[in-house]
CSV table of C-alpha atoms in Angstrom, one decimal:
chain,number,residue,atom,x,y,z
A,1,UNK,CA,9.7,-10.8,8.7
A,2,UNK,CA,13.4,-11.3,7.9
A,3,UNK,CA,11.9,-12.1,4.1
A,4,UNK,CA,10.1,-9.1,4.1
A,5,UNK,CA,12.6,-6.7,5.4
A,6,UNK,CA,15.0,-8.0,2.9
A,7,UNK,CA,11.7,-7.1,-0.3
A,8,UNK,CA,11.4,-3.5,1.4
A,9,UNK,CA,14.6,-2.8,1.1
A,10,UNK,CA,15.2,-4.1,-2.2
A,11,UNK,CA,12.0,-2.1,-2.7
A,12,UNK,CA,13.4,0.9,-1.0
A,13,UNK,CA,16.5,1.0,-3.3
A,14,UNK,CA,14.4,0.9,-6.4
A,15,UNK,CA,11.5,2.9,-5.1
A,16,UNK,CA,12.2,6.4,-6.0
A,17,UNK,CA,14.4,5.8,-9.0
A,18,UNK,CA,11.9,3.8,-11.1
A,19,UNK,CA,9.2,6.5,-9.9
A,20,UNK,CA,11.0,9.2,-11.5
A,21,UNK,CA,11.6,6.8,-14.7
A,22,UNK,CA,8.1,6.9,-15.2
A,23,UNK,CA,7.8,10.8,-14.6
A,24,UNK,CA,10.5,11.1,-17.2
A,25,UNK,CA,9.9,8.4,-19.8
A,26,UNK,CA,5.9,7.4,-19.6
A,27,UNK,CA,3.6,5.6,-17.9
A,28,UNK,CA,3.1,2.9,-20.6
A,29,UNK,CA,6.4,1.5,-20.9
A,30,UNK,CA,7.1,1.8,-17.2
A,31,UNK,CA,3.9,-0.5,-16.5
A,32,UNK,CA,5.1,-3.2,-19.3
A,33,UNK,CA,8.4,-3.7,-17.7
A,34,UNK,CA,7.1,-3.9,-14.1
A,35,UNK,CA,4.6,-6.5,-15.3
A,36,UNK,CA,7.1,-8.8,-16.7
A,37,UNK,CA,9.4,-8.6,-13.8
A,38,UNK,CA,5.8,-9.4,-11.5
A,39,UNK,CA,5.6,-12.9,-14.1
A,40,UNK,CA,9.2,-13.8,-14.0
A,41,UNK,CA,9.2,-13.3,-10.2
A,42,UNK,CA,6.5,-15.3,-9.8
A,43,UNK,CA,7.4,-18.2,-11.7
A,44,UNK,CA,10.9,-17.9,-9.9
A,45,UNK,CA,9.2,-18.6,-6.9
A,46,UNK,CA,7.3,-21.5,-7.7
A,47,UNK,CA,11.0,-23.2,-8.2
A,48,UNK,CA,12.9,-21.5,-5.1
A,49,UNK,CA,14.1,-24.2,-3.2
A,50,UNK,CA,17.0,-22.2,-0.7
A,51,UNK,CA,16.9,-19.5,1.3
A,52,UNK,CA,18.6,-17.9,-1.7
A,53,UNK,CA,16.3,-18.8,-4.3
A,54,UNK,CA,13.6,-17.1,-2.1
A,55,UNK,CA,15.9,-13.7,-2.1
A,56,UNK,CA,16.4,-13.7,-5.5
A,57,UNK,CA,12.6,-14.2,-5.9
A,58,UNK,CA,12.0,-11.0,-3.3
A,59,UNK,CA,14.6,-8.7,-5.1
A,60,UNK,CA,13.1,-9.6,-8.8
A,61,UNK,CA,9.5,-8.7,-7.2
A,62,UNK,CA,11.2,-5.7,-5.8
A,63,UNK,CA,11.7,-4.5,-9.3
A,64,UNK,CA,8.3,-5.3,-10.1
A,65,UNK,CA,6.5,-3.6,-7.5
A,66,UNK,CA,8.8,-0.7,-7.1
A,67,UNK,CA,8.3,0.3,-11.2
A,68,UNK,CA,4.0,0.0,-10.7
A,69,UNK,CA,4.1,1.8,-7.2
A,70,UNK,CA,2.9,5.0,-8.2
A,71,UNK,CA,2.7,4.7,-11.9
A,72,UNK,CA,-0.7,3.1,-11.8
A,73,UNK,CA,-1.9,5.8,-9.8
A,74,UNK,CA,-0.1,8.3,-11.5
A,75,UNK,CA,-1.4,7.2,-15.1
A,76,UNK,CA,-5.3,7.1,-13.5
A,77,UNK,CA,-4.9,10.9,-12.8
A,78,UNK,CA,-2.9,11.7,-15.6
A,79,UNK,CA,-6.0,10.3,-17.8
A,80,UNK,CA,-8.5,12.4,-15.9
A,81,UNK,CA,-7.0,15.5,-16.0
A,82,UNK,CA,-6.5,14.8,-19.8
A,83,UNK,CA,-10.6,14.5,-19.7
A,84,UNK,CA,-11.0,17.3,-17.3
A,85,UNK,CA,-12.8,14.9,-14.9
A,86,UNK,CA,-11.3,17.0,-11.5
A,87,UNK,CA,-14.7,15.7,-9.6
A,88,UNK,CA,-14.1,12.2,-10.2
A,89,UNK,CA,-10.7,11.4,-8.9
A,90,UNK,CA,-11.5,10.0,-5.3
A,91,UNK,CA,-14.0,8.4,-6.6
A,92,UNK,CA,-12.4,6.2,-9.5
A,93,UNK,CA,-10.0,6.3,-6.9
A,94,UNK,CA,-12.0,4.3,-4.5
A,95,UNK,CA,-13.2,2.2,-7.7
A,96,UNK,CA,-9.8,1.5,-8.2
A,97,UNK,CA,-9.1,0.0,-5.2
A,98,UNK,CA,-12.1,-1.7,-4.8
A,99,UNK,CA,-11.7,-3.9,-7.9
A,100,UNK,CA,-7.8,-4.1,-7.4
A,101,UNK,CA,-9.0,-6.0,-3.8
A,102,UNK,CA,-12.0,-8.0,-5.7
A,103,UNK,CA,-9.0,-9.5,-7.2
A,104,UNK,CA,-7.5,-10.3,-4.4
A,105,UNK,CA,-10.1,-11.8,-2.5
A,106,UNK,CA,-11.3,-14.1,-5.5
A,107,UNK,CA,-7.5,-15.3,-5.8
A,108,UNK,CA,-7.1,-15.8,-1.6
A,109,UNK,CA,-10.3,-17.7,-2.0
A,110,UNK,CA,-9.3,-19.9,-5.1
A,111,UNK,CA,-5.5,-20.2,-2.6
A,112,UNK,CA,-7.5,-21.3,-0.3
A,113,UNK,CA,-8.7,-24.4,-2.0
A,114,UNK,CA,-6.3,-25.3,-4.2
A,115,UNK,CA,-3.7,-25.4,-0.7
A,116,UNK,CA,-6.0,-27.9,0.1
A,117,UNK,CA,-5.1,-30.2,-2.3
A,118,UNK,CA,-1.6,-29.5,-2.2
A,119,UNK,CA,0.1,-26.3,-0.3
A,120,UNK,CA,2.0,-26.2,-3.4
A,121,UNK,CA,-0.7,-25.5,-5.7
A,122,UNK,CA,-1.3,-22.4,-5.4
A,123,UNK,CA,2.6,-21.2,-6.2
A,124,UNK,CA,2.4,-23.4,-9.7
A,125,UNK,CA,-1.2,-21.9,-10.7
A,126,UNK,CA,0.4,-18.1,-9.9
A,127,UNK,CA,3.4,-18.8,-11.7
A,128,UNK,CA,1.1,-18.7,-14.7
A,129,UNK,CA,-1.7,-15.8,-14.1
A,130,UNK,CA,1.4,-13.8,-13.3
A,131,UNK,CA,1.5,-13.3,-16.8
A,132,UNK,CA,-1.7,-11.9,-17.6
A,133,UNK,CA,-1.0,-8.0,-16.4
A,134,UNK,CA,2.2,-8.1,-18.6
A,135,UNK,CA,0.0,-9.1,-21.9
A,136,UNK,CA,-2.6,-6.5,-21.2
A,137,UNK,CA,-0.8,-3.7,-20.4
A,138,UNK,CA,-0.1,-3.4,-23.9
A,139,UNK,CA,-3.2,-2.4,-24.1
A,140,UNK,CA,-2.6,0.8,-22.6
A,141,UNK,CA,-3.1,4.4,-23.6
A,142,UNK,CA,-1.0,6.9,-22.0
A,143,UNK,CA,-2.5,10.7,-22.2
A,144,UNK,CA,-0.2,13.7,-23.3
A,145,UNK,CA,1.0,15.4,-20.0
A,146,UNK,CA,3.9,18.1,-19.2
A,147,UNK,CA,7.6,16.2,-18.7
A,148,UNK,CA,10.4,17.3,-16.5
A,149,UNK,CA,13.7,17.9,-18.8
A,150,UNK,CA,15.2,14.5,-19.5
A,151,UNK,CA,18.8,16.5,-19.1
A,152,UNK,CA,18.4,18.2,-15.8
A,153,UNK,CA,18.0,15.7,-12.9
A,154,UNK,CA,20.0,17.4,-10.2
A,155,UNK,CA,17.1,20.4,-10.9
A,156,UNK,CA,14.4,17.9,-11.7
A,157,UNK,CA,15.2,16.7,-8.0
A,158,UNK,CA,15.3,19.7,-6.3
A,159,UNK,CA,12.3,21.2,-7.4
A,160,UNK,CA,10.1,17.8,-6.0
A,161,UNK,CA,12.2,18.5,-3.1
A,162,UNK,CA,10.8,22.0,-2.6
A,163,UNK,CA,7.3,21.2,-4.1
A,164,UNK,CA,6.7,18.7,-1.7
A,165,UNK,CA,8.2,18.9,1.6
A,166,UNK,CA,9.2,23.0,1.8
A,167,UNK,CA,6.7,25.1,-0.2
A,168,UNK,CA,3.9,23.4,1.6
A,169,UNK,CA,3.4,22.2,5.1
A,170,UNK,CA,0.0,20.8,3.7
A,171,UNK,CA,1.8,18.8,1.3
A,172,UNK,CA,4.2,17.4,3.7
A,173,UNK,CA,2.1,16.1,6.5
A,174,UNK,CA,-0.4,14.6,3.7
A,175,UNK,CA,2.6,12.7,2.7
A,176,UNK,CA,4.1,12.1,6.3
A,177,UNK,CA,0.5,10.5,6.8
A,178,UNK,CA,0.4,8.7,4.2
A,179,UNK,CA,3.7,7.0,4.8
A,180,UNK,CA,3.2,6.5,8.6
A,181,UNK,CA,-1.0,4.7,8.2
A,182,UNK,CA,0.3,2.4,5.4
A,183,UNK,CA,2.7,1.6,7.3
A,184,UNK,CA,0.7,1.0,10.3
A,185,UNK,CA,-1.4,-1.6,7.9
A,186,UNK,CA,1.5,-3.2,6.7
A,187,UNK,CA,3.0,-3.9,10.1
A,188,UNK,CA,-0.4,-5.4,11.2
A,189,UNK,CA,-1.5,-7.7,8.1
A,190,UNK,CA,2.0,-9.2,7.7
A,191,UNK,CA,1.3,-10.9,11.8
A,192,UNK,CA,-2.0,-11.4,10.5
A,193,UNK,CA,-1.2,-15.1,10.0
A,194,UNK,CA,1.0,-15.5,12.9
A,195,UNK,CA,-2.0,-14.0,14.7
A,196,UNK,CA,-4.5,-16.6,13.4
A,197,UNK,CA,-1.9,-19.8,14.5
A,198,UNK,CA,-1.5,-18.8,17.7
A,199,UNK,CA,-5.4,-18.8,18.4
A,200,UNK,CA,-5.7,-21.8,16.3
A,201,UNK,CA,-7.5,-21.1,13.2
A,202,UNK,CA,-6.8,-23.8,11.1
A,203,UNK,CA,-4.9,-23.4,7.9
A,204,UNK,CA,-7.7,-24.5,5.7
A,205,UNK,CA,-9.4,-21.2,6.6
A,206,UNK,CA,-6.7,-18.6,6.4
A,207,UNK,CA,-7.6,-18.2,2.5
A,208,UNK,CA,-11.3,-17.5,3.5
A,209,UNK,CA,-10.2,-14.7,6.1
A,210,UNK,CA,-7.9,-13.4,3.4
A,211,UNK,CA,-10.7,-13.0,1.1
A,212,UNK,CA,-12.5,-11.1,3.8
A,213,UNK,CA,-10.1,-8.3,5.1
A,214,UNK,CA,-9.4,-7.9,1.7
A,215,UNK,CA,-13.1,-7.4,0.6
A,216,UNK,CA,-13.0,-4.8,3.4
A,217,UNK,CA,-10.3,-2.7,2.2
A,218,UNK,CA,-12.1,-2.7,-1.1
A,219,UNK,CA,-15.5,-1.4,0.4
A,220,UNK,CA,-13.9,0.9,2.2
A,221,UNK,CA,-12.3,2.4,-0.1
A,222,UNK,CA,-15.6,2.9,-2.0
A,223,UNK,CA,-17.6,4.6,0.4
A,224,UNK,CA,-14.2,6.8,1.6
A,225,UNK,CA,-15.0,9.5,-1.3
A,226,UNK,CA,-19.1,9.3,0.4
A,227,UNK,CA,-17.5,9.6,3.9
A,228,UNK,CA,-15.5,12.7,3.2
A,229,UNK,CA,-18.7,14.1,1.6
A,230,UNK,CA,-20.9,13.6,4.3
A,231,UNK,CA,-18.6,14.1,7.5
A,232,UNK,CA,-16.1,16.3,6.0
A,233,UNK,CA,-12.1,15.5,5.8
A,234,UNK,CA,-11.1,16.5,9.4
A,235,UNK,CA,-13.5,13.7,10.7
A,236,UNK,CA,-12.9,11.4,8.1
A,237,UNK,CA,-8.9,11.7,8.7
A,238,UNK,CA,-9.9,11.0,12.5
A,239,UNK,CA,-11.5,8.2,11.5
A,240,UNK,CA,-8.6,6.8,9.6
A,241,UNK,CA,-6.1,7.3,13.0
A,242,UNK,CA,-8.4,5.6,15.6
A,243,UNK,CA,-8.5,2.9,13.8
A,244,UNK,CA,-5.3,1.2,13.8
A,245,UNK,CA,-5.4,2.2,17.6
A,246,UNK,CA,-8.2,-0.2,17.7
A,247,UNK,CA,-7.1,-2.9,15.9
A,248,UNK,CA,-4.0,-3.2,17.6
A,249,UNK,CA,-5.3,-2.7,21.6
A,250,UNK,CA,-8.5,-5.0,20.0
A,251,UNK,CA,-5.7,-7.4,19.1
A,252,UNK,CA,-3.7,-7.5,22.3
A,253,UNK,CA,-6.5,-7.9,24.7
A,254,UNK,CA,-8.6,-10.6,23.1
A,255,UNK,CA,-5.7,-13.3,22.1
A,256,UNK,CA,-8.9,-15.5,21.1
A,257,UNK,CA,-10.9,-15.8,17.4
A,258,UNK,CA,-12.5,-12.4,19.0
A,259,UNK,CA,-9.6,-11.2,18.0
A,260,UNK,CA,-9.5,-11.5,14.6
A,261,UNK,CA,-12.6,-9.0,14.1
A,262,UNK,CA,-9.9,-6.2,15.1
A,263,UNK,CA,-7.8,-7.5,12.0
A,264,UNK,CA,-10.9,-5.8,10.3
A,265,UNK,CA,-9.7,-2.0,11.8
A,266,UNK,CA,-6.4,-2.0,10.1
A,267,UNK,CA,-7.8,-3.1,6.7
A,268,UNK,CA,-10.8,-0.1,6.6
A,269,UNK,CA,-7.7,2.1,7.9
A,270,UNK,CA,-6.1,1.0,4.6
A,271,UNK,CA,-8.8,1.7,2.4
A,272,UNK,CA,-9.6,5.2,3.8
A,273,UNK,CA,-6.2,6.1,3.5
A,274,UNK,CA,-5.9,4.7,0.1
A,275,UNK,CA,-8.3,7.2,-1.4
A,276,UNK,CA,-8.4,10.3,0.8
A,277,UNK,CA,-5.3,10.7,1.2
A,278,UNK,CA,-3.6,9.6,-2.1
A,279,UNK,CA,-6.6,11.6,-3.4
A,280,UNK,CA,-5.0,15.0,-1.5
A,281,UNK,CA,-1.7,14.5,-2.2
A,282,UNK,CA,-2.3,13.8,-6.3
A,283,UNK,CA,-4.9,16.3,-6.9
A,284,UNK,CA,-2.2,18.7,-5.6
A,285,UNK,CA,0.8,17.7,-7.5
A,286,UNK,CA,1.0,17.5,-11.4
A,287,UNK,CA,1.6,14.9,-14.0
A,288,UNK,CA,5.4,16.0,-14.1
A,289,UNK,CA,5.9,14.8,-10.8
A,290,UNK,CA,3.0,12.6,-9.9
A,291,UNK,CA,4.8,9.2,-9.8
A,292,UNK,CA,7.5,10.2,-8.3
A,293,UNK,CA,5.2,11.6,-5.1
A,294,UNK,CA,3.9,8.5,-5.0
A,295,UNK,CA,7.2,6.7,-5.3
A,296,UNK,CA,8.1,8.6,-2.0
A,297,UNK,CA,5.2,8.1,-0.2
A,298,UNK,CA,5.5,4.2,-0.6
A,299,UNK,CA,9.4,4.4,0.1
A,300,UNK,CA,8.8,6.2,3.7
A,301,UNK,CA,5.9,3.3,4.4
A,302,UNK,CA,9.2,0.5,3.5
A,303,UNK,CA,11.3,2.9,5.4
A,304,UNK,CA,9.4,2.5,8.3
A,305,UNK,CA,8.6,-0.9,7.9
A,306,UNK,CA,11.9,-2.2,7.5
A,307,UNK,CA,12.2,-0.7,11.5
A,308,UNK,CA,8.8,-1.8,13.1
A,309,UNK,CA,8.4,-5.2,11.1
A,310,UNK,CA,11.2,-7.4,12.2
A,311,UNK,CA,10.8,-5.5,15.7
A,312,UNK,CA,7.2,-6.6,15.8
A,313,UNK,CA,8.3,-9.8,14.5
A,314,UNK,CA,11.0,-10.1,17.1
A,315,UNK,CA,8.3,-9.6,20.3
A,316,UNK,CA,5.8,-11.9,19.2
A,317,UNK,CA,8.5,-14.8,18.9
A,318,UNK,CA,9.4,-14.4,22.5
A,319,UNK,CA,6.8,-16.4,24.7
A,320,UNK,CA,7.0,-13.4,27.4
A,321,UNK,CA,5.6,-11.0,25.2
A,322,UNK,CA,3.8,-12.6,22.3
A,323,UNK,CA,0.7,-10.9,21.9
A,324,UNK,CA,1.5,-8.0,24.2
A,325,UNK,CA,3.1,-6.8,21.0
A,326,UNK,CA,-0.2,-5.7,19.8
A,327,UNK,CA,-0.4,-3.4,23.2
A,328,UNK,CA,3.2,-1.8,22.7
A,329,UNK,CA,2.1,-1.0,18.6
A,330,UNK,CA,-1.4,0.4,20.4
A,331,UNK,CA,0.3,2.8,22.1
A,332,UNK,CA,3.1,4.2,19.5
A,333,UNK,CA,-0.2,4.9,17.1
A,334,UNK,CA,-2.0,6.9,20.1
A,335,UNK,CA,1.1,9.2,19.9
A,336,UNK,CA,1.6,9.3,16.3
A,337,UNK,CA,-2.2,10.4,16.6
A,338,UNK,CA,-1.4,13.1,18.9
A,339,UNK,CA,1.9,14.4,17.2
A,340,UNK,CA,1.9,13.5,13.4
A,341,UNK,CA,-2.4,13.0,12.6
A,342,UNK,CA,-4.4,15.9,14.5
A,343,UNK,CA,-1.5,18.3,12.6
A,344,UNK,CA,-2.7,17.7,9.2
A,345,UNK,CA,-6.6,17.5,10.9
A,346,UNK,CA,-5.2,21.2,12.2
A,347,UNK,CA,-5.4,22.4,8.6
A,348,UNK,CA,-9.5,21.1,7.6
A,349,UNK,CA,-9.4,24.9,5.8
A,350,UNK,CA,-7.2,23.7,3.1
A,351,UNK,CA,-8.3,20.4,2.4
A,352,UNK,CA,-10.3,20.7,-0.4
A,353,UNK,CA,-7.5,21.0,-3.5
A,354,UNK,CA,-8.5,24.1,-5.4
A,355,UNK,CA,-10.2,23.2,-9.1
């Protein structure tokens, strides 16, 4: 956790910055750079030796992840409005995902049995395929799309300021959601594995349960934009809140393998939220802007993570509490329900972004 916190606020440093970069100077090149700081991370780690090398490995990632957090997303919306394709954002959206987690799951399974080999393996073979986003992503065609002045930030700042947290309360509790359920994801899947060794899943099989909660944030991403259709967004957005509530009560009262089915809650939570709400915040913010929303969105989850991780951390390493940590997390997401959630549900009459 320690690790972590150190990556999310490397990540939070960088966040919002390299967001606006891309606003202001393009997708494309914005994508490039974050790819080749992914590889040279990656084979960084495979020689990290110190706790030291390991920080230097997190802060180089940082700048990775930090540059592609909301560009990607940004440059997928950018390229359907360019096409006039309003209908199909959620959906690509959920597409998106989907394949983004395919990966994932293909590469936790191939983890999973190359570790058994050798646990280092896995570290050597990335150090290579790290590489591959940085060589394609020249491929990439960046639409035309209206650009903040390059000479006015202190403006340039305040009017994303007032777009997106004053103008409208809509805006602002999509993105308030958005930052608190990705962060209630992130606090669960990082004690995932800690989870799994204190039941006793052997460490053959962690690769295998990897694959699977991440095949399940994939699919439920896909069906997100088919749930909003057929349930509507107020129920959908319920959905989306119970679930972490469940995962993490599940969690705390069954500290047996029946308890890793409730790992399963957090990871559908993060693929609905992934496309419904991402979904209405970018169809209701334009191209000038769009990366840096996004940027902020993933810099309140760090924010928040950075507080809750190494506290979560810090309960499960006490043999008093342990997995009662689950039960305390249970019961902060019934209030941020209450207070934060059934707000933004409040507002079902607005959901739908106008065309």
């Amino acid at each position: 956790y320690q690790l972590q916190a150190f990556f999310s606020a490397s990540v939070l440093i960088l966040e919002v910055p390299s967001g606006y970069l891309s606003d202001l100077l393009g997708r494309k090149g914005t994508i490039i750079a974050a790819s080749f700081f992914h590889g040279l991370g990656f084979t960084l780690f495979a020689f990290a030796d110190s706790i030291w090398a390991f920080l230097l490995f997190e802060f180089i990632l940082a700048l990775g992840v930090s540059l592609f957090s909301g560009t990607d997303v940004a440059l997928l919306y950018d390229s359907l409005d360019a096409v006039g394709d309003v209908e199909g954002q959620s959906k690509l959206m959920g597409k998106k995902v989907l394949y983004y987690q395919l990966g994932e799951t293909i590469a936790a399974l191939l983890g999973g049995v190359l570790a058994s080999y050798y646990l280092d393996l896995p570290v050597q073979v990335h150090a290579v395929t790290a590489w591959i986003p940085f060589l394609l992503a020249f491929s990439l065609t960046e639409p035309h799309r209206e650009k903040m002045d390059k000479t006015t930030h202190k403006e340039n700042a305040l009017k994303i300021w007032r777009h997106l947290f004053i103008d409208s309360p809509l805006i602002r509790l999509i993105m308030i959601n958005g930052m608190i359920y990705g962060t209630a994801t992130l606090v669960a899947v990082w004690s995932f594995q800690e989870h799994w060794r204190i039941i006793g899943v052997d460490l053959k099989y962690f690769g295998f349960l990897w694959a699977a909660i991440n095949l399940v944030v994939g699919l439920s991403a896909t069906l997100a934009n088919r749930m909003e259709k057929s349930l509507g967004g107020a129920s959908s957005l319920v959905i989306m809140g119970i679930l972490p509530i469940i995962g993490y009560f599940g969690m705390g009262f069954f500290p047996t393998f029946i308890g890793i089915l409730f790992c399963f809650c957090f990871q559908m939570c993060r693929g609905i939220n992934m496309v419904l709400i991402r979904d209405a915040m970018n169809a209701r913010v334009g191209g000038e802007m769009r990366a840096t929303a996004n940027s902020l969105v993933s810099l309140g989850t760090r924010v928040a993570f950075i507080i809750m991780g190494p506290f979560m951390g810090w309960m499960m390493d006490r043999p008093e509490i342990g997995m009662k940590a689950y039960m305390v997390f249970g019961f902060i997401f019934v209030l941020i329900f209450i207070f934060v959630l059934l707000p933004l549900v409040a507002k079902k009459a607005e959901f739908r972004p106008p065309s």
